[in-house]
């Protein structure tokens, strides 16, 4: 431990995200006493840990600087392909300096494997290149909506960064299929593929070790799962914030499993032991208040939608909406319904925008029983006020207000709940997305 | 048309389900006049259409006698394998007389196919036998709960049989894989498997024709979908009410596609044109009030659970619950949460009962990315009142009442909504299952 036997000031120098009152309160409860005649040592600078942090675009909504976490601004969420420089960044650690490591390679190893390390050039030379258009969503996206939904319940806090709804984005990811790389190294397949896992390790690290996460072996190797070792995002080399030079892209699966700075792939009998696999990014039941290994790790994300624009246009006397809608596991969006009475009734469907041609090798069309719709749909609705059946709420000053909500329905007939289950880590929130719209 | 140019009394003789005030009201609105000097002819007896109706068990809850529709009683819903004689029956037409048709065969034909007709003996002799434990649920299961949920909205009726929650059941189905049979007849696969369909036709019929339904070609032929042409239910020949001698079993898919009395399988470019595919058993949006071909046919059922027992036990001073939980598409149940304050908060998880060994060839374990959990889970919870955190509602007479609800969460992190979307045909209802429990 970085702080073992010493002050924890240097931890806070590295991870300012933890330097807050809540952590100080926790530490206070564990205070045994004060060391007699303790003279704090000057904090050793860890500034070099952050030396490789890239310059970021001004438009990002920054939630934390070290590690860097920022969400995509609303306007950019309305584009089918999220501009690379405005794609949300979820960093757990400093960005490693890999720009000056031409020999960097990803080690592929594990049970029944002939261990080999592949540079980007090795991958390009030895395997077929594929591009997949994939939406990546952080497990904590829309945490602020969960906070608001459970604010009335005083006992229940929600722990984590306050993502509004911009911890999601879509890009064309180019690389090679993980299944091809594993097959090339495989001497004999593991004993029971159904229970095995493939662990990813990033080159990013803190004093406790590297970032790690895993996915089931069958997902990693299935021809239907399209898992990539990617080296390009929207046609360019991966930027440092998105994992340069290599990143695991796991379509339909929560962001945290899409390991950045990929330096190691390990086939193994067990799920990853890291905190991001065992203590967090889990589907904690609504009655749970602390991390517990026994709950299931999150892979597929539930059906999601979020308003990205909702406003009254006085010229047209119409309410105009835009939104994104997404479901994990490759499932498609069947429709998005619109309510103007706070979700009591839904009056009509928004229009699912056609997918633009992206120039990427086209993704295969969805087919039963396994769909492969890896990317979100963009949604619009433009409704003249005269066509709205719901009665507006009339405020004290006479303003008429529509309590506008949307909900998405998947191709397998699942629907967003009005309010999603409480999760003390603020994960998996997918309740109706609502906004009050005043009409003049 | 049976009634063309004549009275419709004989329709009602065949389908008494339509002989109700609502239909008479509709007809009244279309009355042009009365035929002068009309002397009604005696109704020709269609009694022979119903000659093959089997004797049914007393325990079934009968909703309609012709065609026969009945649901499984609550006690039987608590067994993992539903007793055959108490398995819900959803009949659309008279049961055909196939017991005296030893030459009965299922014709397999269509585009790129060498048409062949298989008797049960042919299937047994020519193909490998498989048993799958599969839950079948009618698309209208829990329609009464939807009716109650939307009763406050006077404008919205719900059309269909009043299934409480017993239009679901689990059996061991034995037969041969449809994919093997199609492969045996296939000269060349259809041009675009992703868009093709496989249509089922039953030997049951009315004056307008045979029962028909279809599923996507890729579902019919996928090694992961396990679609059967079944000839046994729980180890015995299929009973007449469940499709003797042959039935399509489509795991994870709404009951109506599990075609009984299977006499024809057709590979074709388009979805089935029958009313059960085009006018009904569709995911109608909540704002729709009449059939419309353009909406998607239902295949996979959303996550479902229903209390099958909920009572206060005064000896133990405990609330005791039993339930089933199920999700379509082969997805598993991750947990079932229990609330005692009408779903405002959920306090703990019920216990998912282990699957009993059924004697059937064991179903493959679920694996990512495609799970194959075709059967429901049985669920129990036994909670001392002193352990319940929620405050009971106190009625006027001093009775304390807990408003107990359950909700299920799938392995892909979807959760039941508090109230499911309105569907004018009463389909896909999967809102929380609740019951008021008085505590003495």
Coordinates of N, CA and C in Angstrom, one line a residue, chain B residues 210-311:
Chain B
X210 N -56.9 -23.2 -41.3 CA -56.1 -23.8 -40.2 C -55.4 -22.7 -39.4
X211 N -55.1 -23.1 -38.1 CA -54.3 -22.3 -37.3 C -52.9 -22.2 -37.9
X212 N -52.3 -21.0 -37.9 CA -50.9 -20.9 -38.4 C -50.2 -19.8 -37.6
X213 N -48.9 -20.0 -37.5 CA -48.0 -19.0 -36.9 C -46.6 -19.2 -37.4
X214 N -45.7 -18.3 -37.2 CA -44.3 -18.5 -37.7 C -43.3 -17.9 -36.8
X215 N -42.1 -18.4 -37.0 CA -40.9 -17.9 -36.3 C -39.8 -17.6 -37.3
X216 N -38.9 -16.7 -36.9 CA -37.8 -16.4 -37.8 C -37.0 -17.7 -38.2
X217 N -36.5 -17.7 -39.4 CA -35.7 -18.9 -39.9 C -34.5 -19.2 -39.0
X218 N -33.8 -18.1 -38.6 CA -32.6 -18.3 -37.8 C -32.9 -18.8 -36.5
X219 N -34.1 -18.5 -35.9 CA -34.5 -19.1 -34.7 C -34.8 -20.6 -34.8
X220 N -35.5 -20.9 -35.9 CA -35.9 -22.3 -36.2 C -34.6 -23.2 -36.4
X221 N -33.6 -22.6 -36.9 CA -32.4 -23.5 -37.3 C -31.2 -23.3 -36.4
X222 N -31.2 -22.4 -35.5 CA -30.0 -22.1 -34.6 C -29.8 -23.3 -33.7
X223 N -28.5 -23.7 -33.5 CA -28.2 -24.7 -32.5 C -28.4 -24.2 -31.1
X224 N -28.5 -22.9 -30.9 CA -28.7 -22.3 -29.6 C -30.2 -22.1 -29.3
X225 N -31.1 -22.3 -30.2 CA -32.5 -22.0 -30.0 C -33.3 -23.3 -29.6
X226 N -32.8 -24.5 -29.9 CA -33.4 -25.7 -29.4 C -34.8 -25.9 -29.7
X227 N -35.3 -25.5 -30.9 CA -36.7 -25.6 -31.3 C -37.0 -27.1 -31.6
X228 N -38.0 -27.6 -31.0 CA -38.4 -29.0 -31.1 C -39.6 -29.2 -32.0
X229 N -39.7 -30.3 -32.7 CA -40.9 -31.0 -33.0 C -41.1 -32.0 -32.0
X230 N -42.1 -31.7 -31.1 CA -42.2 -32.6 -29.9 C -43.3 -33.6 -30.1
X231 N -43.1 -34.8 -29.5 CA -44.2 -35.8 -29.5 C -44.5 -36.3 -28.1
X232 N -43.7 -35.8 -27.1 CA -44.0 -36.2 -25.7 C -44.0 -35.0 -24.8
X233 N -44.8 -35.1 -23.8 CA -44.9 -34.1 -22.7 C -44.8 -34.8 -21.4
X234 N -43.8 -34.5 -20.7 CA -43.5 -35.2 -19.4 C -43.5 -36.7 -19.5
X235 N -42.9 -37.1 -20.6 CA -42.6 -38.6 -20.8 C -43.7 -39.4 -21.4
X236 N -44.9 -38.7 -21.7 CA -46.0 -39.5 -22.3 C -46.3 -38.8 -23.6
X237 N -47.1 -39.6 -24.5 CA -47.5 -39.0 -25.7 C -48.2 -37.6 -25.4
X238 N -48.1 -36.7 -26.3 CA -48.8 -35.4 -26.1 C -50.3 -35.7 -25.9
X239 N -50.9 -35.0 -24.9 CA -52.4 -35.2 -24.8 C -53.0 -34.3 -25.9
X240 N -54.3 -34.6 -26.3 CA -54.9 -33.9 -27.3 C -54.9 -32.4 -27.0
X241 N -55.1 -31.9 -25.8 CA -55.1 -30.5 -25.5 C -53.8 -29.8 -25.7
X242 N -52.7 -30.6 -25.8 CA -51.4 -30.0 -26.0 C -50.8 -30.4 -27.3
X243 N -51.7 -30.8 -28.3 CA -51.2 -30.9 -29.6 C -51.0 -32.3 -30.3
X244 N -51.5 -33.3 -29.6 CA -51.3 -34.7 -30.1 C -51.5 -34.7 -31.6
X245 N -50.7 -35.3 -32.4 CA -49.5 -36.1 -32.0 C -48.2 -35.3 -32.0
X246 N -48.2 -34.1 -32.6 CA -46.9 -33.3 -32.8 C -47.2 -31.9 -32.4
X247 N -46.2 -31.3 -31.9 CA -46.3 -29.8 -31.5 C -44.9 -29.2 -31.7
X248 N -44.9 -27.9 -32.2 CA -43.7 -27.1 -32.2 C -43.5 -26.6 -30.8
X249 N -42.3 -26.8 -30.3 CA -41.9 -26.2 -29.0 C -40.8 -25.2 -29.3
X250 N -41.1 -23.9 -29.0 CA -40.1 -22.9 -29.3 C -39.7 -22.2 -28.0
X251 N -38.6 -22.7 -27.4 CA -38.2 -22.3 -26.1 C -38.0 -20.7 -26.0
X252 N -38.5 -20.2 -24.9 CA -38.3 -18.7 -24.7 C -39.3 -17.9 -25.4
X253 N -40.2 -18.5 -26.2 CA -41.0 -17.7 -27.1 C -42.5 -17.8 -26.7
X254 N -43.2 -16.8 -26.9 CA -44.7 -16.7 -26.5 C -45.4 -18.0 -27.0
X255 N -46.4 -18.4 -26.2 CA -47.1 -19.7 -26.4 C -47.6 -19.8 -27.8
X256 N -48.2 -18.8 -28.4 CA -48.9 -18.9 -29.7 C -48.0 -19.4 -30.8
X257 N -46.7 -19.3 -30.7 CA -45.8 -19.8 -31.8 C -45.5 -21.3 -31.6
X258 N -45.9 -21.8 -30.4 CA -45.7 -23.2 -30.1 C -46.9 -24.0 -30.7
X259 N -46.9 -24.1 -32.0 CA -48.1 -24.6 -32.7 C -48.4 -26.1 -32.4
X260 N -49.7 -26.3 -32.0 CA -50.2 -27.6 -31.7 C -50.6 -28.3 -33.0
X261 N -50.8 -29.7 -32.9 CA -51.3 -30.5 -34.0 C -50.6 -30.2 -35.3
X262 N -49.2 -30.1 -35.1 CA -48.4 -29.6 -36.2 C -48.5 -30.5 -37.4
X263 N -49.0 -30.0 -38.6 CA -49.1 -30.8 -39.8 C -48.4 -30.2 -40.9
X264 N -47.8 -29.0 -40.8 CA -47.0 -28.5 -41.9 C -46.0 -27.5 -41.4
X265 N -44.8 -27.6 -41.9 CA -43.7 -26.7 -41.6 C -43.2 -26.1 -43.0
X266 N -43.3 -24.8 -43.1 CA -42.9 -24.2 -44.4 C -41.9 -23.1 -44.3
X267 N -40.8 -23.3 -45.0 CA -39.7 -22.3 -45.1 C -40.1 -21.3 -46.2
X268 N -40.2 -20.0 -45.8 CA -40.7 -19.0 -46.7 C -40.1 -17.7 -46.5
X269 N -40.2 -16.8 -47.5 CA -39.6 -15.5 -47.3 C -40.2 -14.6 -46.3
X270 N -41.5 -14.8 -46.1 CA -42.3 -13.8 -45.3 C -42.8 -14.4 -44.0
X271 N -43.1 -13.6 -43.0 CA -43.8 -13.9 -41.8 C -45.2 -14.5 -42.2
X272 N -45.7 -15.3 -41.3 CA -47.0 -15.9 -41.5 C -48.1 -14.8 -41.7
X273 N -49.1 -15.0 -42.6 CA -50.1 -14.0 -42.8 C -51.3 -14.2 -41.9
X274 N -51.3 -15.2 -41.0 CA -52.5 -15.5 -40.2 C -52.9 -14.3 -39.3
X275 N -54.1 -14.3 -38.8 CA -54.5 -13.3 -37.9 C -53.7 -13.4 -36.6
X276 N -53.2 -14.6 -36.2 CA -52.5 -14.7 -34.9 C -51.1 -14.1 -35.0
X277 N -50.6 -13.9 -36.3 CA -49.3 -13.4 -36.5 C -49.4 -11.9 -36.9
X278 N -50.5 -11.5 -37.6 CA -50.6 -10.2 -38.2 C -51.5 -9.2 -37.4
X279 N -52.6 -9.8 -36.8 CA -53.5 -8.9 -36.1 C -53.5 -9.0 -34.6
X280 N -52.8 -10.0 -34.1 CA -52.8 -10.3 -32.7 C -51.5 -10.8 -32.2
X281 N -51.3 -11.0 -30.9 CA -50.0 -11.4 -30.4 C -48.9 -10.5 -30.9
X282 N -49.2 -9.2 -30.9 CA -48.2 -8.2 -31.3 C -47.9 -7.2 -30.1
X283 N -46.8 -6.6 -30.1 CA -46.5 -5.6 -29.1 C -47.1 -4.3 -29.5
X284 N -48.4 -4.2 -29.3 CA -49.1 -2.9 -29.6 C -48.7 -1.8 -28.7
X285 N -48.3 -0.7 -29.2 CA -48.0 0.4 -28.3 C -49.1 0.9 -27.4
X286 N -48.8 1.6 -26.3 CA -49.8 1.9 -25.4 C -50.9 2.8 -25.9
X287 N -50.6 3.5 -27.0 CA -51.6 4.5 -27.5 C -52.4 3.9 -28.6
X288 N -52.2 2.6 -29.0 CA -52.9 1.9 -30.0 C -54.2 1.3 -29.5
X289 N -55.3 1.3 -30.3 CA -56.5 0.8 -29.9 C -57.1 -0.3 -30.8
X290 N -56.4 -0.6 -31.9 CA -56.9 -1.6 -32.8 C -55.8 -2.3 -33.5
X291 N -56.1 -3.5 -34.0 CA -55.0 -4.3 -34.7 C -54.4 -3.5 -35.8
X292 N -53.1 -3.7 -36.0 CA -52.4 -3.0 -37.1 C -51.2 -3.9 -37.4
X293 N -51.2 -4.3 -38.7 CA -50.1 -5.2 -39.2 C -48.7 -4.7 -38.9
X294 N -48.6 -3.4 -38.8 CA -47.2 -2.8 -38.8 C -46.5 -3.0 -37.5
X295 N -47.2 -3.4 -36.5 CA -46.4 -3.6 -35.2 C -45.8 -4.9 -35.1
X296 N -44.7 -5.0 -34.4 CA -43.9 -6.3 -34.3 C -44.6 -7.4 -33.6
X297 N -44.5 -8.6 -34.2 CA -45.0 -9.8 -33.6 C -44.2 -10.1 -32.3
X298 N -44.9 -10.6 -31.4 CA -44.2 -11.0 -30.1 C -43.5 -12.3 -30.3
X299 N -42.2 -12.4 -30.0 CA -41.5 -13.7 -29.8 C -41.1 -13.8 -28.4
X300 N -40.0 -13.2 -28.0 CA -39.5 -13.3 -26.6 C -40.4 -12.6 -25.6
X301 N -40.6 -13.2 -24.5 CA -41.5 -12.6 -23.4 C -40.6 -11.9 -22.5
X302 N -41.1 -10.7 -22.0 CA -40.3 -10.0 -21.0 C -40.3 -10.6 -19.6
X303 N -39.4 -10.2 -18.8 CA -39.2 -10.8 -17.4 C -40.5 -10.7 -16.7
X304 N -40.9 -11.8 -16.1 CA -42.2 -12.0 -15.4 C -42.0 -12.7 -14.1
X305 N -42.8 -12.3 -13.1 CA -43.0 -13.1 -11.9 C -44.4 -12.9 -11.3
X306 N -44.8 -13.8 -10.6 CA -46.2 -13.8 -10.0 C -46.2 -14.5 -8.7
X307 N -46.8 -13.9 -7.7 CA -47.0 -14.6 -6.5 C -48.0 -15.8 -6.7
X308 N -47.7 -17.0 -6.2 CA -48.6 -18.1 -6.3 C -49.1 -18.5 -4.9
X309 N -48.5 -17.8 -3.9 CA -49.0 -18.0 -2.5 C -48.4 -16.8 -1.7
X310 N -49.3 -16.2 -0.9 CA -48.9 -15.0 -0.1 C -49.8 -15.0 1.0
X311 N -49.3 -15.3 2.2 CA -50.2 -15.4 3.4 C -49.5 -15.2 4.7

